[in-house]
CSV table of C-alpha atoms in Angstrom, one decimal:
chain,number,residue,atom,x,y,z
A,1,UNK,CA,0.0,0.0,0.0
A,2,UNK,CA,1.5,3.2,-1.1
A,3,UNK,CA,-0.4,5.4,1.3
A,4,UNK,CA,0.6,3.4,4.3
A,5,UNK,CA,4.3,3.2,3.2
A,6,UNK,CA,4.3,7.0,2.5
A,7,UNK,CA,2.9,7.7,5.9
A,8,UNK,CA,5.4,5.4,7.6
A,9,UNK,CA,8.2,7.0,5.7
A,10,UNK,CA,7.2,10.4,7.2
A,11,UNK,CA,6.9,8.9,10.7
A,12,UNK,CA,10.3,7.2,10.3
A,13,UNK,CA,12.0,10.5,9.6
A,14,UNK,CA,10.3,12.1,12.6
A,15,UNK,CA,11.1,9.2,14.9
A,16,UNK,CA,14.7,9.3,13.8
A,17,UNK,CA,15.2,13.0,14.5
A,18,UNK,CA,13.3,13.0,17.8
A,19,UNK,CA,14.7,9.7,18.9
A,20,UNK,CA,11.2,8.9,20.1
A,21,UNK,CA,8.4,6.6,18.9
A,22,UNK,CA,5.4,8.6,17.8
A,23,UNK,CA,2.1,8.1,19.6
A,24,UNK,CA,-1.0,7.7,17.5
A,25,UNK,CA,-2.0,11.3,18.5
A,26,UNK,CA,1.4,12.6,17.3
A,27,UNK,CA,0.9,10.7,14.0
A,28,UNK,CA,-2.5,12.3,13.5
A,29,UNK,CA,-1.0,15.7,14.2
A,30,UNK,CA,1.7,15.2,11.6
A,31,UNK,CA,-0.8,14.1,9.1
A,32,UNK,CA,-2.9,17.1,9.9
A,33,UNK,CA,0.1,19.3,9.2
A,34,UNK,CA,0.7,17.4,6.0
A,35,UNK,CA,-2.9,17.8,4.8
A,36,UNK,CA,-2.9,21.5,5.7
A,37,UNK,CA,0.4,22.3,3.8
A,38,UNK,CA,0.3,24.5,0.8
A,39,UNK,CA,3.4,23.0,-0.8
A,40,UNK,CA,3.0,21.6,-4.4
A,41,UNK,CA,4.6,18.2,-4.1
A,42,UNK,CA,4.0,15.5,-1.5
A,43,UNK,CA,7.6,15.5,-0.6
A,44,UNK,CA,7.6,19.2,0.1
A,45,UNK,CA,4.4,18.8,2.1
A,46,UNK,CA,5.9,16.1,4.1
A,47,UNK,CA,9.0,18.1,4.9
A,48,UNK,CA,6.8,21.1,5.8
A,49,UNK,CA,4.8,18.8,8.2
A,50,UNK,CA,8.0,17.4,9.7
A,51,UNK,CA,9.4,20.9,10.2
A,52,UNK,CA,6.2,22.2,11.7
A,53,UNK,CA,6.1,19.2,14.1
A,54,UNK,CA,9.7,19.4,15.1
A,55,UNK,CA,11.2,22.8,14.0
A,56,UNK,CA,14.5,22.4,15.7
A,57,UNK,CA,15.6,19.1,14.3
A,58,UNK,CA,15.6,18.5,10.6
A,59,UNK,CA,18.2,21.0,9.4
A,60,UNK,CA,20.8,20.3,12.0
A,61,UNK,CA,20.4,16.5,11.9
A,62,UNK,CA,20.2,16.3,8.2
A,63,UNK,CA,24.0,16.7,7.8
A,64,UNK,CA,24.8,14.5,10.8
A,65,UNK,CA,23.7,11.1,9.9
A,66,UNK,CA,23.7,8.7,7.0
A,67,UNK,CA,20.6,7.1,8.3
A,68,UNK,CA,18.6,10.3,8.1
A,69,UNK,CA,19.8,10.8,4.5
A,70,UNK,CA,18.6,7.3,3.7
A,71,UNK,CA,15.2,7.9,5.4
A,72,UNK,CA,14.8,11.1,3.4
A,73,UNK,CA,15.6,9.3,0.1
A,74,UNK,CA,13.0,6.7,1.0
A,75,UNK,CA,10.5,9.5,1.9
A,76,UNK,CA,11.2,11.1,-1.5
A,77,UNK,CA,10.7,7.8,-3.3
A,78,UNK,CA,7.3,7.2,-1.5
A,79,UNK,CA,6.2,10.8,-2.1
A,80,UNK,CA,6.9,10.5,-5.8
A,81,UNK,CA,4.8,7.3,-5.9
A,82,UNK,CA,2.0,9.0,-4.0
A,83,UNK,CA,2.1,11.9,-6.5
A,84,UNK,CA,1.8,9.6,-9.5
A,85,UNK,CA,-1.3,7.8,-8.2
């Protein structure tokens, strides 16, 4: 399921940068931010939602770990699939 894998890719990035497993409520909030975003692509909307949920983390951590880079590549891949559907 592309929708579920796309959502999970978003949650994986957030869990990595926060070092914390997301609660169902936090997941709903992130999806609310995603749905409310005015960005054009799903990837941009996902990044906007992640940044709104955790504004202090993505930029600094992005250059620090290979794992985060891999998670962002996976997020981009899933977002591109989502946009094509």
